GROMACS .gro file of C-alpha atoms in nm:
model
  484
    1GLY     CA    1  -0.410  -2.355   1.717
    2VAL     CA    2  -0.395  -2.425   1.341
    3ALA     CA    3  -0.186  -2.109   1.308
    4ASP     CA    4   0.094  -2.275   1.486
    5LYS     CA    5   0.097  -2.568   1.232
    6ALA     CA    6   0.149  -2.377   0.915
    7GLY     CA    7   0.313  -2.060   0.778
    8GLY     CA    8   0.104  -1.775   0.646
    9LYS     CA    9   0.090  -1.403   0.623
   10GLU     CA   10  -0.260  -1.280   0.704
   11ARG     CA   11  -0.371  -1.403   1.041
   12ALA     CA   12  -0.736  -1.485   1.108
   13SER     CA   13  -0.958  -1.676   1.341
   14VAL     CA   14  -1.256  -1.898   1.284
   15THR     CA   15  -1.530  -1.998   1.530
   16PHE     CA   16  -1.742  -2.310   1.499
   17ILE     CA   17  -2.077  -2.348   1.680
   18ASN     CA   18  -2.247  -2.681   1.686
   19ASP     CA   19  -2.621  -2.603   1.673
   20GLY     CA   20  -2.698  -2.976   1.641
   21MET     CA   21  -2.789  -3.252   1.884
   22LYS     CA   22  -2.503  -3.484   1.793
   23ASP     CA   23  -2.122  -3.449   1.783
   24ILE     CA   24  -1.938  -3.317   1.481
   25SER     CA   25  -1.575  -3.343   1.386
   26LEU     CA   26  -1.363  -3.057   1.251
   27TRP     CA   27  -1.088  -3.117   0.983
   28TRP     CA   28  -0.827  -2.884   0.842
   29ASP     CA   29  -0.685  -2.878   0.490
   30PRO     CA   30  -0.313  -2.810   0.499
   31PRO     CA   31  -0.224  -2.544   0.247
   32VAL     CA   32  -0.050  -2.660  -0.072
   33GLY     CA   33   0.332  -2.607  -0.041
   34ASP     CA   34   0.354  -2.665   0.338
   35GLY     CA   35   0.645  -2.906   0.367
   36LYS     CA   36   0.535  -3.049   0.701
   37TYR     CA   37   0.168  -3.117   0.632
   38ASP     CA   38   0.142  -3.110   0.253
   39GLY     CA   39   0.017  -3.420   0.076
   40GLY     CA   40  -0.355  -3.369   0.050
   41LYS     CA   41  -0.432  -3.541   0.379
   42GLN     CA   42  -0.688  -3.366   0.609
   43LEU     CA   43  -0.599  -3.335   0.962
   44HIS     CA   44  -0.848  -3.380   1.236
   45VAL     CA   45  -0.843  -3.078   1.480
   46GLY     CA   46  -1.127  -3.125   1.712
   47THR     CA   47  -1.469  -3.261   1.806
   48LEU     CA   48  -1.762  -3.049   1.905
   49GLY     CA   49  -2.057  -3.176   2.120
   50PRO     CA   50  -2.412  -3.033   2.102
   51GLU     CA   51  -2.425  -2.651   2.151
   52GLU     CA   52  -2.053  -2.642   2.188
   53THR     CA   53  -1.820  -2.362   2.046
   54ARG     CA   54  -1.452  -2.379   1.935
   55ARG     CA   55  -1.236  -2.108   1.805
   56PHE     CA   56  -0.913  -2.162   1.602
   57ASP     CA   57  -0.617  -1.923   1.505
   58THR     CA   58  -0.564  -1.964   1.139
   59PHE     CA   59  -0.475  -1.768   0.823
   60ILE     CA   60  -0.665  -1.619   0.523
   61GLY     CA   61  -0.722  -1.890   0.260
   62HIS     CA   62  -0.717  -2.195   0.492
   63THR     CA   63  -1.001  -2.441   0.448
   64PHE     CA   64  -1.194  -2.635   0.719
   65HIS     CA   65  -1.446  -2.922   0.687
   66VAL     CA   66  -1.722  -3.026   0.928
   67LYS     CA   67  -1.812  -3.394   0.923
   68GLY     CA   68  -2.051  -3.611   1.109
   69ALA     CA   69  -2.415  -3.510   1.173
   70CYS     CA   70  -2.393  -3.246   0.890
   71GLU     CA   71  -2.139  -3.143   0.630
   72HIS     CA   72  -1.984  -2.812   0.574
   73GLU     CA   73  -1.684  -2.664   0.408
   74LEU     CA   74  -1.539  -2.324   0.497
   75THR     CA   75  -1.250  -2.129   0.340
   76VAL     CA   76  -1.134  -1.844   0.550
   77ARG     CA   77  -1.199  -1.515   0.372
   78ASP     CA   78  -1.205  -1.265   0.654
   79SER     CA   79  -1.002  -1.198   0.968
   80GLU     CA   80  -1.270  -1.340   1.184
   81GLU     CA   81  -1.519  -1.601   1.057
   82LEU     CA   82  -1.823  -1.762   1.214
   83LEU     CA   83  -1.982  -2.086   1.114
   84ARG     CA   84  -2.297  -2.220   1.283
   85THR     CA   85  -2.357  -2.584   1.174
   86CYS     CA   86  -2.632  -2.844   1.185
   87ARG     CA   87  -2.909  -2.599   1.284
   88HIS     CA   88  -3.124  -2.711   1.005
   89LEU     CA   89  -3.155  -3.046   1.185
   90LEU     CA   90  -3.331  -2.905   1.484
   91SER     CA   91  -3.721  -2.895   1.515
   92LYS     CA   92  -3.881  -2.541   1.537
   93GLU     CA   93  -3.969  -2.618   1.889
   94GLU     CA   94  -3.594  -2.687   1.984
   95ARG     CA   95  -3.491  -2.372   1.814
   96ALA     CA   96  -3.743  -2.171   2.012
   97ARG     CA   97  -3.633  -2.341   2.337
   98ARG     CA   98  -3.274  -2.259   2.267
   99GLU     CA   99  -3.353  -1.896   2.198
  100ILE     CA  100  -3.539  -1.862   2.535
  101ASN     CA  101  -3.243  -2.030   2.714
  102GLN     CA  102  -3.011  -1.785   2.555
  103VAL     CA  103  -3.210  -1.494   2.667
  104VAL     CA  104  -3.230  -1.624   3.029
  105ASN     CA  105  -2.853  -1.684   3.017
  106TYR     CA  106  -2.797  -1.314   2.913
  107ALA     CA  107  -2.997  -1.205   3.209
  108LYS     CA  108  -2.706  -1.331   3.428
  109MET     CA  109  -2.469  -1.064   3.276
  110ILE     CA  110  -2.379  -0.757   3.486
  111PRO     CA  111  -2.194  -0.433   3.399
  112ILE     CA  112  -1.846  -0.353   3.532
  113LYS     CA  113  -1.640  -0.043   3.536
  114VAL     CA  114  -1.261  -0.031   3.569
  115LEU     CA  115  -1.115   0.315   3.652
  116ASN     CA  116  -0.743   0.378   3.600
  117GLY     CA  117  -0.612   0.555   3.905
  118ALA     CA  118  -0.242   0.547   3.792
  119ASN     CA  119  -0.036   0.815   3.613
  120HIS     CA  120   0.029   0.578   3.317
  121PRO     CA  121  -0.185   0.358   3.072
  122ILE     CA  122  -0.292   0.019   3.170
  123PHE     CA  123  -0.431  -0.269   2.967
  124LEU     CA  124  -0.750  -0.451   3.060
  125TRP     CA  125  -0.765  -0.830   2.995
  126PHE     CA  126  -1.042  -1.091   3.003
  127CYS     CA  127  -0.910  -1.422   3.142
  128ASP     CA  128  -1.092  -1.718   2.985
  129ARG     CA  129  -1.012  -2.005   3.234
  130VAL     CA  130  -1.227  -2.256   3.048
  131ALA     CA  131  -1.082  -2.225   2.690
  132THR     CA  132  -0.745  -2.079   2.811
  133ARG     CA  133  -0.788  -1.794   2.556
  134ASN     CA  134  -0.701  -1.469   2.725
  135GLU     CA  135  -0.813  -1.156   2.541
  136LEU     CA  136  -0.698  -0.798   2.557
  137ILE     CA  137  -1.017  -0.587   2.604
  138GLN     CA  138  -0.866  -0.227   2.566
  139GLU     CA  139  -0.607   0.016   2.678
  140ILE     CA  140  -0.719   0.261   2.949
  141ALA     CA  141  -0.550   0.600   2.974
  142SER     CA  142  -0.459   0.764   3.315
  143GLY     CA  143  -0.774   0.880   3.492
  144GLU     CA  144  -1.012   0.721   3.238
  145PRO     CA  145  -1.273   0.448   3.272
  146ALA     CA  146  -1.360   0.131   3.073
  147ALA     CA  147  -1.696  -0.039   3.085
  148SER     CA  148  -1.786  -0.395   2.991
  149THR     CA  149  -2.043  -0.661   3.065
  150ALA     CA  150  -1.954  -0.998   3.224
  151TYR     CA  151  -2.090  -1.304   3.396
  152LEU     CA  152  -2.046  -1.367   3.765
  153GLU     CA  153  -1.706  -1.522   3.856
  154HIS     CA  154  -1.547  -1.402   3.523
  155THR     CA  155  -1.200  -1.291   3.584
  156PHE     CA  156  -1.032  -0.975   3.455
  157ALA     CA  157  -0.669  -0.865   3.487
  158ILE     CA  158  -0.465  -0.560   3.442
  159THR     CA  159  -0.099  -0.506   3.320
  160ASP     CA  160   0.092  -0.192   3.222
  161VAL     CA  161   0.259  -0.365   2.911
  162ARG     CA  162   0.050  -0.427   2.606
  163ASP     CA  163   0.249  -0.722   2.492
  164LEU     CA  164   0.250  -0.901   2.831
  165ASP     CA  165  -0.036  -1.137   2.895
  166GLY     CA  166  -0.212  -0.974   3.176
  167CYS     CA  167  -0.378  -1.292   3.298
  168SER     CA  168  -0.034  -1.473   3.353
  169ALA     CA  169   0.143  -1.176   3.507
  170PRO     CA  170  -0.117  -0.925   3.634
  171LEU     CA  171  -0.065  -0.614   3.834
  172MET     CA  172  -0.412  -0.664   3.958
  173SER     CA  173  -0.688  -0.913   3.908
  174PHE     CA  174  -1.051  -0.946   4.012
  175ASN     CA  175  -1.347  -1.171   3.990
  176VAL     CA  176  -1.685  -1.030   3.876
  177SER     CA  177  -1.935  -1.013   4.162
  178ALA     CA  178  -2.284  -0.866   4.196
  179GLY     CA  179  -2.166  -0.646   4.503
  180THR     CA  180  -1.892  -0.466   4.315
  181TYR     CA  181  -1.940  -0.246   4.012
  182LEU     CA  182  -1.641  -0.008   4.033
  183HIS     CA  183  -1.287  -0.153   4.020
  184VAL     CA  184  -1.012   0.097   4.077
  185PHE     CA  185  -0.652   0.035   3.978
  186ASP     CA  186  -0.420   0.241   4.206
  187ASP     CA  187  -0.045   0.183   4.229
  188GLY     CA  188   0.009   0.506   4.422
  189SER     CA  189   0.144   0.694   4.121
  190ALA     CA  190  -0.166   0.917   4.065
  191PRO     CA  191  -0.123   1.297   4.114
  192PRO     CA  192  -0.319   1.432   4.414
  193GLU     CA  193  -0.590   1.584   4.194
  194LEU     CA  194  -0.668   1.243   4.040
  195SER     CA  195  -0.663   1.056   4.370
  196ALA     CA  196  -0.915   1.317   4.515
  197ARG     CA  197  -1.146   1.276   4.218
  198ILE     CA  198  -1.142   0.898   4.248
  199ARG     CA  199  -1.209   0.903   4.616
  200ALA     CA  200  -1.495   1.139   4.553
  201GLU     CA  201  -1.640   0.914   4.289
  202GLU     CA  202  -1.610   0.611   4.524
  203THR     CA  203  -1.783   0.793   4.813
  204ALA     CA  204  -2.070   0.920   4.592
  205ALA     CA  205  -2.114   0.564   4.459
  206GLN     CA  206  -2.133   0.428   4.813
  207ASP     CA  207  -2.383   0.685   4.914
  208TYR     CA  208  -2.604   0.615   4.621
  209LEU     CA  209  -2.595   0.237   4.686
  210ALA     CA  210  -2.691   0.291   5.045
  211ARG     CA  211  -2.980   0.528   4.944
  212ALA     CA  212  -3.114   0.361   4.626
  213GLY     CA  213  -3.010   0.000   4.686
  214LYS     CA  214  -2.836  -0.031   4.354
  215HIS     CA  215  -2.497   0.072   4.197
  216TRP     CA  216  -2.444   0.411   4.019
  217VAL     CA  217  -2.333   0.288   3.679
  218CYS     CA  218  -2.308   0.616   3.477
  219HIS     CA  219  -2.042   0.886   3.472
  220PRO     CA  220  -2.038   1.042   3.817
  221LYS     CA  221  -2.137   1.386   3.695
  222LYS     CA  222  -2.444   1.256   3.494
  223GLN     CA  223  -2.747   1.465   3.568
  224PRO     CA  224  -3.121   1.375   3.543
  225PRO     CA  225  -3.235   1.383   3.186
  226ALA     CA  226  -3.331   1.729   3.056
  227LYS     CA  227  -3.549   1.562   2.779
  228TYR     CA  228  -3.897   1.435   2.822
  229MET     CA  229  -3.931   1.059   2.914
  230ARG     CA  230  -4.266   0.894   2.829
  231PRO     CA  231  -4.418   0.710   3.136
  232ALA     CA  232  -4.442   0.330   3.135
  233GLU     CA  233  -4.673   0.252   3.444
  234ALA     CA  234  -4.800  -0.090   3.331
  235ILE     CA  235  -4.737  -0.339   3.063
  236GLY     CA  236  -5.009  -0.294   2.793
  237ASP     CA  237  -5.069   0.074   2.859
  238GLU     CA  238  -5.105   0.271   2.536
  239THR     CA  239  -5.040   0.623   2.438
  240VAL     CA  240  -5.166   0.747   2.086
  241VAL     CA  241  -4.942   1.001   1.906
  242SER     CA  242  -5.069   1.190   1.616
  243THR     CA  243  -4.785   1.242   1.366
  244CYS     CA  244  -4.821   1.483   1.085
  245ASN     CA  245  -4.630   1.600   0.780
  246PRO     CA  246  -4.490   1.922   0.915
  247PRO     CA  247  -4.369   2.234   0.729
  248LEU     CA  248  -4.001   2.261   0.664
  249THR     CA  249  -3.853   2.473   0.957
  250THR     CA  250  -3.483   2.367   0.946
  251ALA     CA  251  -3.211   2.456   0.707
  252THR     CA  252  -3.217   2.331   0.349
  253PRO     CA  253  -2.932   2.084   0.279
  254SER     CA  254  -2.677   2.230   0.053
  255HIS     CA  255  -2.729   1.985  -0.230
  256TYR     CA  256  -3.109   2.084  -0.263
  257ASN     CA  257  -3.241   2.413  -0.366
  258GLU     CA  258  -3.522   2.526  -0.136
  259SER     CA  259  -3.808   2.499  -0.377
  260GLU     CA  260  -3.713   2.148  -0.481
  261TYR     CA  261  -3.667   2.035  -0.125
  262LEU     CA  262  -4.003   2.186  -0.005
  263ALA     CA  263  -4.177   2.002  -0.298
  264MET     CA  264  -4.018   1.669  -0.208
  265MET     CA  265  -4.099   1.713   0.164
  266ARG     CA  266  -4.467   1.779   0.088
  267ALA     CA  267  -4.511   1.499  -0.163
  268PRO     CA  268  -4.640   1.171  -0.036
  269GLY     CA  269  -4.349   0.941   0.045
  270PRO     CA  270  -4.270   0.596   0.170
  271VAL     CA  271  -4.259   0.711   0.532
  272LEU     CA  272  -4.541   0.955   0.570
  273SER     CA  273  -4.813   1.065   0.327
  274ALA     CA  274  -4.953   1.412   0.348
  275GLY     CA  275  -5.185   1.462   0.647
  276CYS     CA  276  -5.176   1.302   0.995
  277THR     CA  277  -5.149   0.952   1.120
  278ASP     CA  278  -5.211   0.807   1.474
  279LEU     CA  279  -4.932   0.590   1.606
  280THR     CA  280  -4.991   0.386   1.930
  281LEU     CA  281  -4.707   0.328   2.171
  282ARG     CA  282  -4.771   0.014   2.377
  283VAL     CA  283  -4.575  -0.045   2.693
  284ILE     CA  284  -4.395  -0.395   2.672
  285SER     CA  285  -4.172  -0.335   2.975
  286THR     CA  286  -4.164  -0.096   3.268
  287SER     CA  287  -3.812  -0.181   3.342
  288PRO     CA  288  -3.661  -0.079   3.120
  289ARG     CA  289  -3.909   0.150   2.980
  290ALA     CA  290  -3.980   0.014   2.642
  291PHE     CA  291  -4.263   0.055   2.397
  292LEU     CA  292  -4.372  -0.125   2.066
  293ILE     CA  293  -4.488   0.102   1.786
  294GLU     CA  294  -4.661  -0.083   1.499
  295ASN     CA  295  -4.666   0.070   1.153
  296PHE     CA  296  -4.395   0.331   1.227
  297THR     CA  297  -4.251   0.321   0.881
  298SER     CA  298  -4.241   0.147   0.553
  299ALA     CA  299  -3.901   0.297   0.441
  300ALA     CA  300  -3.769  -0.004   0.285
  301SER     CA  301  -3.613   0.226   0.021
  302LEU     CA  302  -3.345   0.290   0.285
  303ILE     CA  303  -3.216  -0.056   0.228
  304SER     CA  304  -3.151  -0.008  -0.147
  305ARG     CA  305  -3.008   0.341  -0.091
  306SER     CA  306  -2.754   0.229   0.153
  307THR     CA  307  -2.405   0.075   0.131
  308THR     CA  308  -2.304  -0.142   0.419
  309GLU     CA  309  -1.971  -0.201   0.596
  310SER     CA  310  -1.889  -0.544   0.755
  311LYS     CA  311  -1.871  -0.546   1.136
  312VAL     CA  312  -1.748  -0.879   1.282
  313SER     CA  313  -1.632  -0.948   1.629
  314ARG     CA  314  -1.678  -1.210   1.906
  315SER     CA  315  -1.987  -1.034   2.029
  316ARG     CA  316  -2.117  -0.871   1.709
  317THR     CA  317  -2.159  -0.993   1.350
  318SER     CA  318  -2.338  -0.761   1.113
  319GLU     CA  319  -2.295  -0.500   0.842
  320ASN     CA  320  -2.386  -0.139   0.887
  321SER     CA  321  -2.367   0.210   0.745
  322TRP     CA  322  -2.456   0.549   0.848
  323VAL     CA  323  -2.726   0.777   0.693
  324GLU     CA  324  -2.752   1.145   0.779
  325ARG     CA  325  -3.076   1.311   0.857
  326ALA     CA  326  -3.042   1.567   0.587
  327SER     CA  327  -2.943   1.307   0.316
  328SER     CA  328  -3.303   1.289   0.181
  329PRO     CA  329  -3.670   1.374   0.249
  330VAL     CA  330  -3.711   1.021   0.365
  331THR     CA  331  -3.462   1.040   0.646
  332GLU     CA  332  -3.585   1.392   0.741
  333ARG     CA  333  -3.937   1.253   0.796
  334ILE     CA  334  -3.811   0.956   0.989
  335PHE     CA  335  -3.620   1.186   1.225
  336ARG     CA  336  -3.928   1.417   1.270
  337ARG     CA  337  -4.146   1.111   1.334
  338ALA     CA  338  -3.901   0.992   1.593
  339ALA     CA  339  -3.921   1.328   1.773
  340GLU     CA  340  -4.299   1.303   1.775
  341VAL     CA  341  -4.284   0.951   1.919
  342LEU     CA  342  -4.029   1.069   2.177
  343GLY     CA  343  -4.248   1.374   2.261
  344ILE     CA  344  -3.952   1.623   2.211
  345ASP     CA  345  -3.892   1.913   1.974
  346GLU     CA  346  -3.743   1.790   1.635
  347ARG     CA  347  -3.467   2.048   1.668
  348PHE     CA  348  -3.313   1.858   1.946
  349ILE     CA  349  -3.241   1.544   1.752
  350TRP     CA  350  -3.021   1.686   1.487
  351ASP     CA  351  -2.723   1.469   1.397
  352LYS     CA  352  -2.506   1.771   1.299
  353SER     CA  353  -2.453   2.062   1.520
  354GLY     CA  354  -2.509   2.429   1.440
  355GLY     CA  355  -2.785   2.403   1.184
  356ALA     CA  356  -2.937   2.728   1.085
  357VAL     CA  357  -3.315   2.762   1.148
  358ARG     CA  358  -3.598   2.906   0.921
  359SER     CA  359  -3.894   3.081   1.033
  360ALA     CA  360  -4.242   2.967   0.935
  361SER     CA  361  -4.236   3.216   0.644
  362GLY     CA  362  -3.914   3.067   0.516
  363THR     CA  363  -3.695   3.365   0.621
  364SER     CA  364  -3.349   3.259   0.749
  365VAL     CA  365  -3.293   3.329   1.121
  366ASP     CA  366  -2.945   3.330   1.283
  367GLY     CA  367  -2.921   3.047   1.543
  368SER     CA  368  -2.802   2.704   1.618
  369PHE     CA  369  -2.879   2.404   1.827
  370PRO     CA  370  -2.678   2.126   1.960
  371GLN     CA  371  -2.608   1.790   1.820
  372GLY     CA  372  -2.869   1.582   2.004
  373ALA     CA  373  -2.860   1.250   1.817
  374GLU     CA  374  -2.641   1.041   1.597
  375SER     CA  375  -2.690   0.986   1.219
  376MET     CA  376  -2.925   0.687   1.159
  377GLN     CA  377  -2.729   0.353   1.166
  378LEU     CA  378  -2.866   0.103   0.902
  379VAL     CA  379  -2.784  -0.256   0.999
  380HIS     CA  380  -2.802  -0.580   0.802
  381TYR     CA  381  -2.800  -0.930   0.952
  382SER     CA  382  -2.753  -1.244   0.743
  383VAL     CA  383  -2.818  -1.603   0.874
  384GLY     CA  384  -2.609  -1.661   1.190
  385GLN     CA  385  -2.541  -1.302   1.260
  386LYS     CA  386  -2.621  -1.145   1.589
  387TYR     CA  387  -2.530  -0.900   1.854
  388ASP     CA  388  -2.462  -1.029   2.202
  389ALA     CA  389  -2.632  -0.865   2.512
  390HIS     CA  390  -2.485  -0.503   2.561
  391TYR     CA  391  -2.567  -0.161   2.665
  392ASP     CA  392  -2.610   0.154   2.458
  393TRP     CA  393  -2.512   0.389   2.746
  394GLY     CA  394  -2.144   0.482   2.817
  395VAL     CA  395  -1.945   0.598   3.115
  396SER     CA  396  -1.666   0.825   2.970
  397HIS     CA  397  -1.874   1.141   2.959
  398PRO     CA  398  -2.171   1.298   3.152
  399GLU     CA  399  -2.366   1.294   2.830
  400THR     CA  400  -2.468   0.958   2.689
  401ARG     CA  401  -2.729   0.793   2.475
  402PHE     CA  402  -3.060   0.864   2.637
  403ALA     CA  403  -3.302   0.679   2.420
  404THR     CA  404  -3.276   0.408   2.139
  405LEU     CA  405  -3.527   0.380   1.857
  406LEU     CA  406  -3.510   0.057   1.668
  407LEU     CA  407  -3.680   0.058   1.327
  408TYR     CA  408  -3.748  -0.287   1.163
  409LEU     CA  409  -3.727  -0.257   0.785
  410LYS     CA  410  -3.715  -0.602   0.672
  411GLU     CA  411  -3.801  -0.918   0.880
  412PRO     CA  412  -3.621  -1.246   0.856
  413LEU     CA  413  -3.803  -1.573   0.795
  414GLU     CA  414  -3.695  -1.690   1.143
  415GLY     CA  415  -3.485  -1.555   1.425
  416GLY     CA  416  -3.354  -1.202   1.477
  417LYS     CA  417  -3.558  -1.091   1.769
  418THR     CA  418  -3.457  -0.815   1.987
  419ALA     CA  419  -3.418  -0.955   2.345
  420PHE     CA  420  -3.439  -0.759   2.669
  421PRO     CA  421  -3.291  -1.023   2.920
  422LYS     CA  422  -3.340  -0.805   3.232
  423ALA     CA  423  -3.684  -0.679   3.160
  424GLU     CA  424  -3.921  -0.709   3.445
  425THR     CA  425  -4.194  -0.910   3.243
  426PRO     CA  426  -4.380  -1.230   3.320
  427THR     CA  427  -4.176  -1.422   3.056
  428PRO     CA  428  -3.853  -1.346   2.880
  429LEU     CA  429  -3.891  -1.048   2.652
  430ALA     CA  430  -3.792  -1.093   2.288
  431VAL     CA  431  -3.963  -0.875   2.024
  432PRO     CA  432  -4.018  -1.018   1.674
  433PRO     CA  433  -3.862  -0.782   1.415
  434VAL     CA  434  -4.188  -0.720   1.219
  435ALA     CA  435  -4.122  -0.499   0.911
  436GLY     CA  436  -4.248  -0.144   0.977
  437SER     CA  437  -4.274  -0.156   1.344
  438ALA     CA  438  -4.039   0.006   1.588
  439VAL     CA  439  -3.926  -0.041   1.954
  440LEU     CA  440  -3.836   0.262   2.168
  441PHE     CA  441  -3.650   0.223   2.496
  442TYR     CA  442  -3.468   0.436   2.746
  443ASN     CA  443  -3.110   0.392   2.846
  444VAL     CA  444  -3.126   0.610   3.151
  445LEU     CA  445  -3.350   0.640   3.469
  446PRO     CA  446  -3.530   0.971   3.583
  447ASP     CA  447  -3.265   1.029   3.857
  448GLY     CA  448  -2.986   1.032   3.591
  449ASN     CA  449  -2.839   0.698   3.656
  450CYS     CA  450  -2.794   0.448   3.361
  451ASP     CA  451  -3.039   0.163   3.345
  452ILE     CA  452  -2.899  -0.175   3.389
  453ASP     CA  453  -3.219  -0.335   3.284
  454SER     CA  454  -3.164  -0.175   2.933
  455LEU     CA  455  -2.946  -0.457   2.852
  456HIS     CA  456  -3.045  -0.594   2.501
  457ALA     CA  457  -2.932  -0.832   2.231
  458ALA     CA  458  -3.005  -0.896   1.864
  459MET     CA  459  -3.063  -1.278   1.862
  460PRO     CA  460  -2.922  -1.471   1.560
  461VAL     CA  461  -3.102  -1.464   1.234
  462THR     CA  462  -3.170  -1.834   1.151
  463GLU     CA  463  -3.341  -1.804   0.814
  464GLY     CA  464  -3.365  -1.514   0.572
  465GLU     CA  465  -3.212  -1.166   0.648
  466LYS     CA  466  -3.296  -0.868   0.877
  467TRP     CA  467  -3.272  -0.498   0.809
  468LEU     CA  468  -3.311  -0.242   1.074
  469ALA     CA  469  -3.221   0.120   1.149
  470ASN     CA  470  -3.105   0.269   1.491
  471ILE     CA  471  -3.156   0.625   1.601
  472TRP     CA  472  -2.976   0.711   1.921
  473VAL     CA  473  -3.090   1.034   2.104
  474TRP     CA  474  -2.856   1.186   2.352
  475ASP     CA  475  -2.921   1.386   2.669
  476PRO     CA  476  -2.859   1.680   2.692
  477MET     CA  477  -2.648   1.678   2.374
  478ARG     CA  478  -2.391   1.433   2.209
  479SER     CA  479  -2.039   1.409   2.324
  480GLN     CA  480  -1.772   1.234   2.114
  481GLU     CA  481  -1.829   0.898   2.290
  482VAL     CA  482  -1.999   0.611   2.112
  483SER     CA  483  -2.105   0.326   2.311
  484GLY     CA  484  -2.175   0.042   2.083
   0.00000   0.00000   0.00000
């Protein structure tokens, strides 16, 4: 890589994607003062064909140039940079075709689970045989699982030393196959209790596969949902929910006095005016159970109220921040409306545990209720930013994300759809992010298993910007695990 050719202090990586129909060439500007490459002469570091991707190791402050079918210049500012090139040269029809192809390709992904059956930590590696770029995925503690998504025939490896490339000297390696979900590393060092637990999980998984015809992918102790699940019998079915401006029944946040908070709650706001409104939930997929809700919210004020934190990785490029339910009357109304859409009591989607409850008369009543949801996540996507196909459920605890509610706050000029690659629909399902609308989908099945058809992706924004908010509801209550 380029990092091997020049000195530097802050390491980084840069990924180029050629979205055009013709080859492009990539050039690197050697930094001033580099004795070996100094002299102002750019160095050719590669050629990318149409729809090809190339990643380079480099340093903060290095500059790259794209030449050929289109011209770009990139100076590396962050530890991970992504540059999509030449997309503006494509026709609208070609862009749409590529988007559908990407959704179809995502549908080939399958989940895997790796369980550490040793009495010591292990390290899970992804072995990229094509680009020869092996990647450390994560450390797995003794007795703990790790979950990932992959394509068939992808290779993973395990080592017990962090600094040792697990792909070149593995203790164990495996190729991804549809017939195997659970991969156990067992070197014989596990104590009897751990060995017995693993054998029990393997036996239960085999029994479920024989009975249900599919893998059990959740935590082995996951129970059927305690919360209500809306039915989704047929695509196009509709359910009307009457959502009203309810009286305040939960504790007043400490930074408001009660009279001020009640007045703000009852005043018309950007989410819900006084009175009632009918919302229609339309089934867009039966597997996963997914619904489209038009005119859920017009809470664009959330955008201006929020600060965002950059999140960049190989699979996710976006900015996000977290907004607590009790932070304002706007967020309180959104959470209450979310509860009505889900058909569950609003007290069971608090993002902070132990909230005091008030009676209808306003008298304080001793009591608490569990943390049944996360704070609202506000996410911003600029041009080129996306989130590859992933799951919201996790495997580390019996409790997991039960339902996901996506609220679209600002729609881009093009791109940014939410795709459900495994949805059982006549054509690939990709929902346009229309401002004010929402998508509800369930991450689990009625029998307690996690739903592999809930795989979803945020497709790249190609023009403009996208703002959305996520509300994740847990069942029966939230653990410390966060899935994605």
